[in-house]
Amino acid sequence: MERYDGLIKKSETLMFFRCTTQEFAERFIETGNIRFGTPKEWIDYYKKNGSGRGDLLEGCFASASDVKQNEYQFYRTVRSNVKIIPDRANKRNHFQSRDTLMLRTFCLFGLNKELFTQSLEGEDRNLYPTGCIPKRYFSDFFDFSDEIQKDYDNLSPDRKPVLLIINNPRLFLDRLIKKLLKIGFYENEILIQPVEYIKKM
């Protein structure tokens, strides 16, 4: 199963990063602690608090531009309790199911080589590849709106926003897989896959 080899080689992922809190980042660095949440948790958070921790399309396992009855029946044979979420803005339909909403997941932003589309001059006057991470990433995945209005130094450690960077994606994934196998997971229970974000509804 070409899980992460394809992820790293095809897209040439240079590093992973994640918007998180100082408390989580310190636990991650010191002990390797990772919290696997569920899409349902992120949807519930979105319904209660708005953007910042996912959206209503979390846990979708498929998307199609036009769904006929026989296609819907096909998806129902793949998973039980299938729910269709219409996306009129993109003329698509997205599919969720009860089991995908409860899958334990951990998400990271992959910084890929193709992001660096221009070069800018550095302090030493040499040119360096430069890329820009969309602002939407930060607003969608970590709600900074409240933090900006407060004094950063006065925030408790569990609320201070930080950027967690993993500069060797392959090594990180190797270690993660070995640990999951060691504590009793089977290889076919581990899925590592890049996802693409869409502007929805």
Coordinates of C-alpha atoms in Angstrom, one line a residue:
M1 CA 0.0 0.0 0.0
E2 CA 1.6 3.2 -1.1
R3 CA 0.6 5.4 1.7
Y4 CA 3.1 8.0 2.5
D5 CA 5.7 7.3 -0.2
G6 CA 3.3 8.7 -2.8
L7 CA 2.6 11.7 -0.5
I8 CA 6.2 12.6 -0.1
K9 CA 7.6 11.8 -3.6
K10 CA 4.8 13.0 -5.9
S11 CA 4.1 16.3 -4.2
E12 CA 7.6 16.7 -2.8
T13 CA 6.4 17.7 0.6
L14 CA 9.2 19.7 2.3
M15 CA 7.8 19.9 5.8
F16 CA 4.6 19.7 7.8
F17 CA 3.3 22.3 10.1
R18 CA 0.2 22.9 12.3
C19 CA -1.4 25.9 13.9
T20 CA -1.9 24.9 17.5
T21 CA -1.4 26.0 21.1
Q22 CA 1.8 26.3 23.0
E23 CA 0.7 23.6 25.5
F24 CA 0.0 21.1 22.7
A25 CA 3.3 21.9 20.9
E26 CA 5.3 21.4 24.1
R27 CA 3.7 18.1 24.8
F28 CA 4.3 17.0 21.2
I29 CA 8.0 17.9 21.3
E30 CA 8.7 16.5 24.8
T31 CA 6.7 13.3 24.7
G32 CA 5.5 12.8 21.1
N33 CA 1.9 13.3 22.4
I34 CA -0.7 13.5 19.6
R35 CA -4.4 13.8 20.0
F36 CA -6.4 12.0 17.4
G37 CA -9.8 13.8 17.1
T38 CA -12.9 12.9 15.1
P39 CA -14.6 14.8 12.3
K40 CA -17.8 14.8 14.4
E41 CA -15.9 16.7 17.1
W42 CA -14.8 19.3 14.6
I43 CA -18.3 19.6 13.1
D44 CA -19.8 20.1 16.6
Y45 CA -17.2 22.7 17.4
Y46 CA -18.0 24.5 14.1
K47 CA -21.7 24.5 14.9
K48 CA -21.1 25.9 18.3
N49 CA -18.2 28.4 17.7
G50 CA -18.0 29.0 14.0
S51 CA -14.9 28.7 11.9
G52 CA -11.6 27.8 13.4
R53 CA -11.7 24.1 14.0
G54 CA -13.0 22.5 10.8
D55 CA -16.4 22.8 9.0
L56 CA -19.5 20.9 8.1
L57 CA -17.7 18.8 5.4
E58 CA -15.4 17.1 7.9
G59 CA -15.5 13.4 7.5
C60 CA -16.6 13.3 3.8
F61 CA -15.3 10.2 2.1
A62 CA -16.3 11.1 -1.5
S63 CA -17.4 14.0 -3.7
A64 CA -19.1 13.9 -7.1
S65 CA -20.2 16.6 -9.6
D66 CA -23.5 14.9 -10.4
V67 CA -25.1 12.1 -8.5
K68 CA -27.6 9.8 -10.2
Q69 CA -29.6 7.3 -8.2
N70 CA -27.4 4.4 -9.2
E71 CA -24.3 6.3 -8.0
Y72 CA -25.9 7.0 -4.7
Q73 CA -26.7 3.3 -4.3
F74 CA -23.1 2.5 -5.1
Y75 CA -21.9 4.8 -2.2
R76 CA -24.4 3.2 0.1
T77 CA -22.8 -0.2 -0.6
V78 CA -19.4 1.2 0.2
R79 CA -20.5 2.7 3.5
S80 CA -23.6 2.5 5.7
N81 CA -25.7 5.5 6.8
V82 CA -24.6 7.6 3.8
K83 CA -25.6 11.3 3.9
I84 CA -25.5 13.6 0.9
I85 CA -24.4 17.2 1.5
P86 CA -25.3 19.4 -1.5
D87 CA -22.7 22.0 -2.5
R88 CA -24.5 24.3 -4.9
A89 CA -21.7 26.8 -5.2
N90 CA -19.4 24.2 -6.7
K91 CA -22.2 22.1 -8.3
R92 CA -21.1 19.1 -6.3
N93 CA -22.4 16.6 -3.8
H94 CA -20.3 15.4 -0.8
F95 CA -20.8 12.1 1.0
Q96 CA -20.5 11.5 4.7
S97 CA -21.3 8.4 6.8
R98 CA -21.6 7.7 10.5
D99 CA -18.4 5.6 10.6
T100 CA -16.2 8.2 8.8
L101 CA -17.5 10.8 11.3
M102 CA -16.1 8.7 14.1
L103 CA -12.7 7.9 12.6
R104 CA -9.8 9.1 14.7
T105 CA -7.7 11.5 12.7
F106 CA -4.7 13.9 13.0
C107 CA -4.2 16.6 10.4
L108 CA -1.1 18.5 9.3
F109 CA -0.5 21.1 6.6
G110 CA 2.0 19.9 4.0
L111 CA 4.3 22.5 2.6
N112 CA 5.0 21.3 -0.9
K113 CA 7.8 22.3 -3.3
E114 CA 5.4 23.6 -5.9
L115 CA 4.2 26.3 -3.5
F116 CA 7.5 28.1 -4.1
T117 CA 6.7 29.8 -7.3
Q118 CA 8.9 33.0 -7.1
S119 CA 12.2 34.2 -5.7
L120 CA 12.9 37.1 -3.4
E121 CA 16.1 38.7 -2.4
G122 CA 17.3 37.9 1.1
E123 CA 19.4 40.0 3.6
D124 CA 22.6 38.7 1.9
R125 CA 21.2 39.9 -1.5
N126 CA 21.0 36.4 -2.8
L127 CA 17.7 35.1 -4.4
Y128 CA 15.8 32.5 -2.5
P129 CA 12.7 30.5 -3.5
T130 CA 9.6 32.0 -1.8
G131 CA 6.1 30.9 -1.3
C132 CA 3.0 32.2 0.3
I133 CA 0.7 30.2 2.6
P134 CA -2.9 31.3 2.1
K135 CA -4.3 33.4 5.0
R136 CA -7.4 31.3 4.9
Y137 CA -5.4 28.3 6.3
F138 CA -4.7 30.2 9.5
S139 CA -8.3 31.4 9.9
D140 CA -9.8 28.0 9.1
F141 CA -7.6 25.9 11.3
F142 CA -6.9 28.1 14.3
D143 CA -9.1 30.9 15.5
F144 CA -6.8 33.8 16.0
S145 CA -9.6 36.4 16.0
D146 CA -9.9 36.4 19.8
E147 CA -6.1 36.2 20.4
I148 CA -5.4 39.3 18.3
Q149 CA -7.6 41.4 20.6
K150 CA -5.7 40.3 23.7
D151 CA -2.1 40.7 25.0
Y152 CA -0.2 37.6 23.9
D153 CA 2.0 37.7 27.1
N154 CA -1.1 37.6 29.3
L155 CA -2.6 34.5 27.7
S156 CA -2.4 31.2 29.6
P157 CA -0.1 28.6 28.0
D158 CA -3.0 26.5 26.8
R159 CA -4.2 29.4 24.7
K160 CA -1.0 30.9 23.3
P161 CA -1.0 30.3 19.5
V162 CA 2.2 28.8 18.0
L163 CA 3.3 27.2 14.7
L164 CA 4.5 23.6 15.1
I165 CA 6.9 22.6 12.3
I166 CA 8.0 19.1 11.3
N167 CA 11.0 19.5 9.0
N168 CA 11.4 15.8 8.0
P169 CA 8.0 14.4 6.9
R170 CA 9.3 11.0 6.0
L171 CA 11.0 10.4 9.3
F172 CA 8.0 11.6 11.2
L173 CA 5.6 9.3 9.3
D174 CA 8.0 6.3 9.7
R175 CA 8.1 6.9 13.5
L176 CA 4.3 7.4 13.7
I177 CA 3.5 4.2 11.8
K178 CA 6.0 2.1 13.9
K179 CA 4.4 3.4 17.1
L180 CA 0.9 2.7 16.0
L181 CA 1.9 -0.9 15.0
K182 CA 3.7 -1.4 18.3
I183 CA 0.6 -0.5 20.3
G184 CA -1.6 -2.9 18.4
F185 CA -2.9 -1.4 15.2
Y186 CA -2.8 -3.3 12.0
E187 CA -1.2 -1.8 8.9
N188 CA -4.5 -1.8 7.0
E189 CA -6.0 0.4 9.7
I190 CA -3.6 3.2 9.1
L191 CA -4.4 5.6 6.3
I192 CA -2.1 8.5 5.4
Q193 CA -3.5 10.6 2.6
P194 CA -3.2 14.2 1.4
V195 CA -6.5 16.1 1.1
E196 CA -7.5 19.1 -1.0
Y197 CA -9.5 22.0 0.3
I198 CA -12.3 23.5 -1.6
K199 CA -14.2 26.8 -1.3
K200 CA -17.6 25.5 -0.3
M201 CA -21.2 26.7 -0.2

